Short mmCIF file of C-alpha atoms in Angstrom, two decimals:
data_model
loop_
_atom_site.label_atom_id
_atom_site.label_comp_id
_atom_site.label_asym_id
_atom_site.label_seq_id
_atom_site.Cartn_x
_atom_site.Cartn_y
_atom_site.Cartn_z
CA MET A 17 80.44 121.84 82.51
CA THR A 18 76.57 121.53 83.35
CA ALA A 19 74.07 119.64 84.80
CA TRP A 20 72.94 118.40 81.34
CA ASN A 21 76.45 117.72 80.47
CA VAL A 22 76.86 115.28 83.52
CA PHE A 23 72.95 113.97 82.51
CA THR A 24 74.34 113.17 79.30
CA ASP A 25 77.60 111.53 79.63
CA LEU A 26 76.18 109.58 81.83
CA GLY A 27 73.48 108.14 79.63
CA PHE A 28 75.96 108.13 76.84
CA ILE A 29 78.21 105.73 79.21
CA CYS A 30 75.50 103.81 80.13
CA LEU A 31 74.05 102.11 76.52
CA LEU A 32 77.85 101.88 75.76
CA LEU A 33 77.37 99.46 79.53
CA LEU A 34 74.68 97.03 77.50
CA ILE A 35 76.04 97.58 74.31
CA GLY A 36 79.42 95.56 76.35
CA ALA A 37 77.06 93.12 78.15
CA PHE A 38 75.04 92.18 74.47
CA LEU A 39 78.93 92.00 72.96
CA ARG A 40 80.02 89.77 76.18
CA ALA A 41 77.31 87.66 75.63
CA LYS A 42 77.45 87.30 71.53
CA VAL A 43 81.24 87.27 71.07
CA THR A 44 83.40 84.34 71.58
CA PHE A 45 86.49 86.72 71.35
CA ILE A 46 85.56 88.98 73.50
CA GLN A 47 84.44 86.25 76.21
CA SER A 48 87.94 84.49 76.20
CA LEU A 49 89.40 87.82 77.14
CA PHE A 50 86.88 87.30 80.03
CA LEU A 51 86.52 91.55 79.48
CA PRO A 52 83.80 92.58 81.62
CA ALA A 53 81.01 95.22 79.79
CA SER A 54 83.04 98.08 82.02
CA LEU A 55 86.12 97.81 80.02
CA ILE A 56 84.16 97.10 76.83
CA ALA A 57 82.25 100.11 76.84
CA GLY A 58 85.46 102.36 77.76
CA VAL A 59 86.84 100.86 74.87
CA LEU A 60 83.79 102.21 72.39
CA GLY A 61 83.69 105.41 74.53
CA LEU A 62 87.17 105.75 73.38
CA LEU A 63 86.71 105.03 69.86
CA LEU A 64 83.61 106.81 69.24
CA GLY A 65 84.25 109.67 71.85
CA PRO A 66 85.62 113.09 70.71
CA GLN A 67 89.34 111.61 71.18
CA MET A 68 89.36 109.29 67.73
CA LEU A 69 85.44 109.25 65.59
CA ASN A 70 83.92 111.96 67.37
CA VAL A 71 80.52 110.17 67.31
CA ILE A 72 79.36 110.71 70.85
CA PRO A 73 79.61 114.58 71.93
CA PHE A 74 81.32 113.88 75.36
CA SER A 75 81.63 116.35 77.43
CA GLU A 76 84.92 118.23 78.30
CA GLY A 77 84.80 116.70 82.21
CA LEU A 78 84.81 112.80 80.80
CA SER A 79 88.60 112.40 82.58
CA ASP A 80 87.19 114.01 85.95
CA TYR A 81 84.53 111.42 86.57
CA ALA A 82 86.79 108.55 87.67
CA GLY A 83 88.65 110.66 90.28
CA ILE A 84 84.60 111.23 91.43
CA LEU A 85 83.36 107.08 91.83
CA ILE A 86 86.95 106.34 93.19
CA ALA A 87 85.28 108.28 95.91
CA VAL A 88 81.91 106.55 95.94
CA VAL A 89 83.47 102.97 95.43
CA PHE A 90 85.73 102.84 98.78
CA ALA A 91 83.62 104.88 100.75
CA ALA A 92 81.01 101.74 99.98
CA LEU A 93 83.88 99.55 101.26
CA PRO A 94 83.73 99.55 104.59
CA PHE A 95 79.64 98.54 104.08
CA THR A 96 80.27 95.39 102.13
CA SER A 97 83.62 94.58 104.14
CA GLN A 98 83.04 91.05 106.00
CA LEU A 99 86.54 92.07 107.75
CA SER A 100 86.03 90.64 111.06
CA SER A 101 87.96 92.90 112.74
CA PHE A 102 90.82 95.01 111.78
CA SER A 103 93.07 92.97 114.29
CA LYS A 104 92.35 89.75 112.34
CA ALA A 105 93.46 91.62 109.23
CA ALA A 106 96.55 93.76 110.59
CA LYS A 107 98.68 91.48 109.39
CA ASN A 108 97.80 91.21 105.52
CA VAL A 109 97.25 95.05 105.63
CA VAL A 110 100.75 95.83 106.58
CA THR A 111 101.73 93.30 103.94
CA THR A 112 99.77 95.09 101.40
CA TRP A 113 101.28 98.03 102.43
CA ALA A 114 105.14 96.79 102.27
CA VAL A 115 104.64 95.24 99.42
CA SER A 116 102.55 98.38 97.48
CA GLN A 117 104.78 100.35 98.77
CA SER A 118 108.39 99.25 97.72
CA VAL A 119 107.01 99.15 94.01
CA VAL A 120 105.84 102.75 94.18
CA VAL A 121 109.19 103.89 95.44
CA LEU A 122 110.94 101.37 93.47
CA GLN A 123 109.40 102.79 90.55
CA TRP A 124 110.23 106.05 91.28
CA GLY A 125 113.81 104.74 91.96
CA VAL A 126 115.09 102.89 89.43
CA GLY A 127 112.73 104.42 86.73
CA LEU A 128 115.50 107.54 87.41
CA LEU A 129 118.54 105.05 87.70
CA PHE A 130 117.56 103.84 83.96
CA GLY A 131 117.08 107.38 82.61
CA LEU A 132 120.35 108.94 83.81
CA GLY A 133 122.02 105.22 83.79
CA ILE A 134 121.35 103.83 80.16
CA ILE A 135 119.19 106.43 78.13
CA ALA A 136 121.45 109.06 78.93
CA LEU A 137 124.57 107.16 77.38
CA ILE A 138 122.80 106.20 74.44
CA PHE A 139 120.25 109.09 73.64
CA ALA A 140 121.53 112.81 73.52
CA ASN A 141 120.15 115.41 75.51
CA ILE A 142 118.17 113.41 77.70
CA PRO A 143 116.88 116.00 81.07
CA ASP A 144 118.70 114.26 84.26
CA GLY A 145 114.82 113.58 85.47
CA PHE A 146 113.71 111.58 82.07
CA GLY A 147 113.69 108.51 84.07
CA LEU A 148 111.13 110.15 86.23
CA MET A 149 108.46 109.59 83.63
CA MET A 150 107.94 105.80 84.23
CA ALA A 151 106.68 106.04 87.44
CA ALA A 152 105.07 109.30 87.14
CA GLY A 153 103.20 107.70 83.68
CA PHE A 154 102.55 104.08 84.80
CA MET A 155 102.17 104.22 88.60
CA GLY A 156 100.24 107.79 89.24
CA GLY A 157 98.56 108.28 86.37
CA HIS A 158 97.61 111.31 84.11
CA GLY A 159 97.12 113.51 87.73
CA THR A 160 100.86 112.32 89.51
CA ALA A 161 102.63 113.30 84.97
CA ALA A 162 100.47 117.04 85.29
CA ALA A 163 101.32 117.26 89.17
CA ILE A 164 105.34 116.33 87.99
CA ALA A 165 104.60 118.79 85.58
CA ASP A 166 103.76 121.15 87.53
CA VAL A 167 106.75 121.25 89.51
CA TYR A 168 109.03 121.39 86.90
CA GLY A 169 107.01 124.40 85.08
CA ASP A 170 109.16 126.18 83.18
CA GLN A 171 112.24 124.48 83.60
CA TRP A 172 111.18 121.50 81.33
CA PRO A 173 108.16 122.15 79.64
CA ASP A 174 108.07 119.31 77.98
CA ALA A 175 107.27 117.51 80.58
CA GLN A 176 103.82 117.01 80.39
CA SER A 177 103.59 115.84 77.06
CA LEU A 178 105.44 112.90 77.99
CA GLY A 179 103.92 112.15 81.17
CA MET A 180 100.80 111.79 79.43
CA THR A 181 102.48 109.83 77.01
CA ALA A 182 103.29 107.48 79.68
CA ALA A 183 100.16 107.53 81.60
CA THR A 184 98.37 106.49 78.57
CA VAL A 185 100.69 103.89 77.73
CA GLY A 186 100.68 102.57 80.74
CA ILE A 187 97.07 102.23 81.07
CA ILE A 188 96.76 100.32 77.47
CA VAL A 189 99.53 97.93 78.94
CA SER A 190 97.85 97.63 82.08
CA VAL A 191 94.41 96.50 80.24
CA VAL A 192 96.23 94.35 77.37
CA GLY A 193 98.86 92.78 79.67
CA GLY A 194 95.99 91.99 83.01
CA ILE A 195 93.64 90.06 81.24
CA LEU A 196 96.28 88.28 79.27
CA ILE A 197 98.11 87.48 82.90
CA ILE A 198 94.82 86.68 84.05
CA LYS A 199 93.84 84.38 81.17
CA TRP A 200 97.57 82.39 81.75
CA GLU A 201 96.23 82.32 85.97
CA SER A 202 93.44 80.41 85.48
CA GLN A 203 94.40 78.27 82.46
CA ARG A 204 97.27 77.42 85.31
CA GLY A 205 94.51 76.62 88.60
CA ASN A 206 95.62 78.93 90.45
CA THR A 207 92.84 82.03 90.49
CA ALA A 208 91.01 81.12 93.37
CA TYR A 209 87.23 82.17 92.20
CA LEU A 210 87.83 81.99 88.50
CA LYS A 211 88.50 79.00 86.62
CA ASN A 212 89.49 77.67 83.14
CA PHE A 213 87.79 79.50 80.62
CA LYS A 214 87.31 76.65 79.25
CA ASP A 215 85.44 74.66 81.74
CA LEU A 216 82.99 77.30 83.43
CA PRO A 217 79.58 77.52 82.76
CA GLN A 218 77.67 79.24 79.48
CA GLU A 219 76.41 82.08 82.01
CA LEU A 220 80.24 82.71 83.10
CA ARG A 221 81.37 83.08 80.07
CA SER A 222 78.18 85.52 78.40
CA GLY A 223 77.31 87.03 81.40
CA LEU A 224 73.93 85.62 81.47
CA VAL A 225 72.04 83.99 84.24
CA ARG A 226 68.97 81.47 82.38
CA PRO A 227 66.16 81.89 84.72
CA GLU A 228 65.74 79.00 86.65
CA ARG A 229 69.42 79.74 87.82
CA ARG A 230 68.76 83.58 89.10
CA GLU A 231 68.90 84.67 92.85
CA SER A 232 67.25 87.80 94.79
CA ILE A 233 70.08 90.42 95.21
CA ALA A 234 69.31 91.61 98.41
CA HIS A 235 66.01 91.80 101.02
CA SER A 236 64.84 95.74 101.31
CA PRO A 237 65.00 96.85 104.95
CA VAL A 238 62.22 99.89 104.37
CA SER A 239 59.14 100.39 103.06
CA THR A 240 59.13 101.35 99.39
CA MET A 241 56.11 103.85 100.15
CA SER A 242 58.38 105.32 102.63
CA ILE A 243 61.85 105.78 100.30
CA ASP A 244 63.25 103.55 97.30
CA PRO A 245 66.00 100.72 99.13
CA LEU A 246 68.53 101.82 96.21
CA ILE A 247 68.58 105.15 97.10
CA TYR A 248 68.40 104.48 100.82
CA HIS A 249 71.38 103.02 100.90
CA ALA A 250 73.58 104.38 98.02
CA GLY A 251 71.79 107.65 99.36
CA LEU A 252 74.64 107.06 102.36
CA VAL A 253 77.55 106.23 100.76
CA LEU A 254 76.99 108.95 98.28
CA GLY A 255 76.86 111.55 101.17
CA ILE A 256 79.91 110.34 102.43
CA ALA A 257 81.79 110.82 99.37
CA GLY A 258 80.28 114.07 99.13
CA VAL A 259 81.54 115.24 103.05
CA SER A 260 84.70 113.67 102.18
CA TYR A 261 85.73 115.24 99.29
CA LEU A 262 85.21 118.80 101.22
CA ALA A 263 86.83 117.39 104.24
CA ALA A 264 89.71 116.72 101.49
CA SER A 265 89.83 120.44 100.11
CA TRP A 266 89.65 121.62 103.46
CA LEU A 267 93.19 119.31 105.32
CA SER A 268 94.85 119.34 101.39
CA GLY A 269 94.05 123.64 101.99
CA LEU A 270 96.33 123.26 105.47
CA GLY A 271 99.52 123.04 103.71
CA GLN A 272 101.26 124.45 100.25
CA GLY A 273 101.77 120.88 98.23
CA LEU A 274 99.59 119.16 101.18
CA SER A 275 97.31 116.74 98.32
CA ILE A 276 95.01 114.33 100.71
CA PRO A 277 93.43 111.46 98.31
CA THR A 278 89.36 111.81 98.36
CA PHE A 279 89.17 107.97 98.66
CA SER A 280 91.09 107.37 101.71
CA VAL A 281 89.38 110.34 103.57
CA ALA A 282 86.23 108.58 102.10
CA PHE A 283 87.25 104.59 103.21
CA LEU A 284 88.26 106.21 107.19
CA ALA A 285 85.03 108.19 107.38
CA GLY A 286 83.03 104.90 106.08
CA PHE A 287 84.10 103.13 108.80
CA ALA A 288 83.20 106.37 111.06
CA VAL A 289 80.16 106.01 109.95
CA LEU A 290 80.24 101.76 110.25
CA PHE A 291 81.17 102.20 113.95
CA LEU A 292 78.74 105.14 114.98
CA LEU A 293 75.55 102.71 113.18
CA LYS A 294 77.15 99.79 114.43
CA ARG A 295 77.34 101.35 118.20
CA LEU A 296 73.50 103.17 117.42
CA GLY A 297 72.14 99.44 116.51
CA ALA A 298 71.06 100.87 113.16
CA MET A 299 72.77 98.40 111.31
CA ASP A 300 69.99 96.36 111.08
CA HIS A 301 68.08 98.83 108.88
CA PHE A 302 70.98 98.42 106.07
CA ASP A 303 71.33 95.50 103.75
CA ARG A 304 74.91 94.37 102.95
CA ARG A 305 74.36 93.41 99.56
CA LEU A 306 72.16 96.66 98.34
CA PHE A 307 75.48 98.16 99.98
CA GLU A 308 77.40 96.12 97.26
CA ARG A 309 75.61 96.76 94.20
CA THR A 310 76.01 100.59 94.95
CA SER A 311 79.92 99.78 94.83
CA SER A 312 80.02 97.87 91.74
CA SER A 313 77.34 99.86 89.69
CA SER A 314 79.90 102.79 90.26
CA THR A 315 83.33 100.41 89.87
CA ASP A 316 81.34 99.25 86.51
CA LEU A 317 81.38 103.45 85.56
CA LEU A 318 85.02 104.26 86.77
CA VAL A 319 86.67 101.90 84.45
CA ALA A 320 83.98 102.55 81.36
CA PHE A 321 84.43 106.38 82.01
CA GLY A 322 88.36 106.07 83.08
CA VAL A 323 89.07 103.85 79.38
CA ALA A 324 87.16 105.94 77.67
CA SER A 325 88.91 109.50 78.53
CA ILE A 326 92.24 108.13 76.96
CA ASN A 327 93.66 110.49 74.80
CA PRO A 328 95.30 108.32 72.36
CA ALA A 329 96.92 111.19 70.16
CA VAL A 330 99.62 111.79 72.63
CA VAL A 331 100.76 108.17 71.99
CA LEU A 332 101.41 109.25 68.83
CA ALA A 333 103.54 112.25 69.65
CA TYR A 334 107.03 110.56 70.52
CA ALA A 335 108.91 107.69 70.55
CA GLY A 336 112.77 107.07 70.51
CA PRO A 337 113.73 106.96 74.34
CA LEU A 338 110.72 107.01 75.73
CA ALA A 339 109.59 103.89 74.45
CA MET A 340 112.74 102.42 75.46
CA LEU A 341 111.98 103.89 79.05
CA LEU A 342 108.22 102.62 78.84
CA ILE A 343 109.63 98.96 77.86
CA PHE A 344 111.52 99.13 80.41
CA GLY A 345 108.87 99.76 82.85
CA VAL A 346 106.83 97.20 81.26
CA VAL A 347 109.44 94.85 82.07
CA PHE A 348 110.33 95.63 85.27
CA ILE A 349 106.36 95.62 86.92
CA ALA A 350 106.08 92.43 84.63
CA PHE A 351 109.10 91.00 87.26
CA PHE A 352 107.66 92.55 90.35
CA TYR A 353 104.35 90.94 89.38
CA PHE A 354 106.00 87.12 89.19
CA VAL A 355 108.54 87.14 91.03
CA ILE A 356 107.81 89.19 93.71
CA ALA A 357 104.54 90.15 94.79
CA LYS A 358 102.90 87.00 94.30
CA ARG A 359 105.55 85.31 96.76
CA LEU A 360 104.68 87.70 98.61
CA PHE A 361 101.22 88.22 99.01
CA THR A 362 100.14 84.50 100.32
CA ASP A 363 96.58 84.90 101.71
CA HIS A 364 95.31 85.50 97.60
CA PRO A 365 98.20 85.51 95.81
CA VAL A 366 96.61 86.28 92.61
CA GLU A 367 94.32 88.56 92.75
CA GLN A 368 96.01 90.69 95.58
CA SER A 369 99.27 90.75 92.92
CA ILE A 370 96.27 91.57 89.34
CA PHE A 371 95.36 94.75 91.35
CA LEU A 372 98.97 95.70 91.94
CA TRP A 373 99.30 95.21 88.26
CA GLY A 374 97.19 96.82 87.23
CA TRP A 375 97.29 99.78 89.60
CA ASN A 376 101.53 100.00 88.74
CA THR A 377 100.99 100.04 85.45
CA GLY A 378 97.41 102.09 85.20
CA THR A 379 95.03 103.61 88.12
CA VAL A 380 93.71 101.70 90.89
CA ALA A 381 90.30 102.05 88.83
CA MET A 382 92.42 99.39 86.03
CA GLY A 383 93.62 97.67 88.68
CA ILE A 384 90.39 97.45 89.75
CA ALA A 385 88.37 96.22 86.90
CA LEU A 386 91.33 93.22 86.60
CA LEU A 387 90.30 92.35 90.14
CA ARG A 388 86.84 92.70 89.18
CA VAL A 389 87.69 90.06 87.06
CA VAL A 390 89.37 87.83 88.76
CA ASP A 391 87.45 88.31 91.89
CA PRO A 392 84.08 89.69 91.44
CA GLU A 393 82.52 89.31 94.75
CA MET A 394 85.27 90.76 96.51
CA ARG A 395 85.76 88.11 98.76
CA SER A 396 89.37 87.91 98.41
CA LYS A 397 89.20 91.66 100.70
CA THR A 398 91.76 93.37 98.34
CA LEU A 399 90.78 96.15 98.83
CA ASP A 400 89.46 96.71 101.91
CA TYR A 401 93.17 95.88 102.89
CA TYR A 402 94.51 98.55 99.60
CA GLY A 403 92.52 100.61 100.92
CA ILE A 404 93.66 101.08 104.86
CA ALA A 405 97.30 100.67 102.90
CA TYR A 406 97.15 103.32 100.69
CA VAL A 407 96.83 106.02 104.09
CA PRO A 408 100.57 105.86 104.81
CA ILE A 409 101.45 105.45 101.16
CA GLY A 410 99.49 108.41 99.68
CA PHE A 411 101.37 110.85 102.34
CA ALA A 412 104.67 109.02 100.82
CA ASP A 413 103.64 110.24 96.73
CA ILE A 414 103.12 113.72 98.33
CA ALA A 415 106.10 113.81 99.48
CA ILE A 416 108.18 112.52 96.50
CA ILE A 417 106.07 114.32 93.92
CA ALA A 418 106.95 117.27 95.29
CA LEU A 419 110.47 116.69 96.65
CA LEU A 420 111.75 114.68 93.77
CA PRO A 421 111.69 116.79 90.68
CA VAL A 422 113.35 119.58 92.91
CA PHE A 423 116.22 117.73 93.95
CA VAL A 424 116.65 115.96 90.31
CA MET A 425 116.99 120.11 89.42
CA SER A 426 118.95 120.30 92.01
CA GLY A 427 122.00 118.33 90.61
CA LEU A 428 121.28 115.43 93.36
CA ALA A 429 119.74 113.01 90.57
CA TRP A 430 121.47 109.94 91.34
CA PRO A 431 121.63 110.26 95.19
CA ALA A 432 117.99 110.78 95.22
CA ALA A 433 117.55 107.28 92.71
CA LEU A 434 119.96 105.54 95.01
CA LEU A 435 118.67 106.59 98.02
CA LEU A 436 114.88 105.39 96.53
CA THR A 437 116.19 102.40 95.12
CA PHE A 438 117.23 100.86 98.69
CA ALA A 439 114.63 102.02 100.16
CA GLY A 440 112.49 100.34 97.90
CA ILE A 441 114.30 97.00 98.74
CA ALA A 442 114.44 98.06 102.35
CA LEU A 443 110.23 98.28 102.01
CA LEU A 444 110.59 94.35 100.24
CA GLY A 445 112.60 92.99 103.18
CA LEU A 446 110.87 93.84 105.53
CA ALA A 447 106.84 92.40 103.52
CA ARG A 448 109.26 89.56 103.58
CA PHE A 449 108.62 89.70 107.57
CA THR A 450 105.35 89.83 107.14
CA VAL A 451 104.04 86.63 104.76
CA SER A 452 101.88 84.75 106.58
CA LYS A 453 102.01 80.84 105.78
CA PRO A 454 101.33 80.32 101.65
CA GLN A 455 97.06 79.44 101.17
CA VAL A 456 96.22 76.68 99.28
CA VAL A 457 94.58 76.81 96.62
CA THR A 458 91.54 73.69 96.17
CA ALA A 459 89.84 72.45 92.64
CA ALA A 460 86.43 73.08 92.21
CA PRO A 461 84.42 71.14 90.61
CA THR A 462 82.97 73.51 87.15
CA GLY A 463 81.26 76.08 87.49
CA GLU A 464 81.62 76.84 91.27
CA ALA A 465 84.12 79.05 92.79
CA ILE A 466 87.61 77.36 94.03
CA GLU A 467 87.80 78.16 97.36
CA PRO A 468 91.73 79.08 99.02
CA THR A 469 92.05 76.43 102.34
CA ARG A 470 93.38 78.77 105.17
CA GLY A 471 96.54 77.37 106.30
#
């Protein structure tokens, strides 16, 4: 892996982003699905990349870019947030934590229960830990699937292949199911910033803005004779993300099995830098909208690289009990979205719930991609709440991934499954107490955003 590999990978994915923008502008079917150029580029990268047609010579490091770019996105969030204070957002953060933590814990618990109580009765010789593959693939993604397989080691060598298959299917379910849900919600007027597709003006459907409606993206706070304003803002964000990676690596090395997510460190570090700049009166020398462009550009690249790095060959390798488990997983997450999440998220129920759908069927990157469809300007603050709430969730993830396979291998699969399931239900009870007065979404004229009326 050389610098030229990174350069050519970036060049190819940017070319595909341009092609994706062109297809969005010209193909009615793509417009009807609200597909952003980043998702289109990712699908094209998957079809044309080494895993399928092998037309584009992406490097072996293709799957690493999404994890790096997530750190950049979260490093930029504090500078793009318009939250007036943490205390005012605290209730939403607690709700986000309780709901998100509950679905994470429940995926592990009910998945393990389904494997032990249903699949094992139908199929012979199913390992006790088979049900873990649902959460390892869906909520955890390829990284968690690899971590679970590492814990099992030689005791269950098939765990990695099964987990990777589940993660690949999860991403497909995340994108396709998420777009269908968004279309269904928008047609019923449930989305705060996205109206029914049929009522949208041409520029919102095609993605192209007419000359008379174009607006300036920002105002430069620095002279271009000194430094370009884009690199001035992006440099701060990238610097925070880079230092956060080193900090997360150092913290992860303090204990065996400890793994601190870089993007959580980047998010907290971003707030620390923002606080320092405000104390020094230096924020007048930055423009929030240029930070937004840095974050949005990173998100586009993140989604495109993430989808392009899927390994479709693994999907075809296993069937039977795995298909049964994954179908159950989809039904469970759909039930959680429609029956639980939308009732507990009262600030922006669809926006926050669709992010949860994307994350809990695919990856955080997929959740961000779907959120951008319904909330292009990130006005719902979903990622702001999630960035803070994920700190305790991350530590819980570490404990579950490290200890749960050990309990299963020790013959404690049933007690572990029941404990996690009851813990998830208890967290839902806690989330219910944090729910504030529901928001009323009022209709807006065609072409205008729909703003939630604060209760």
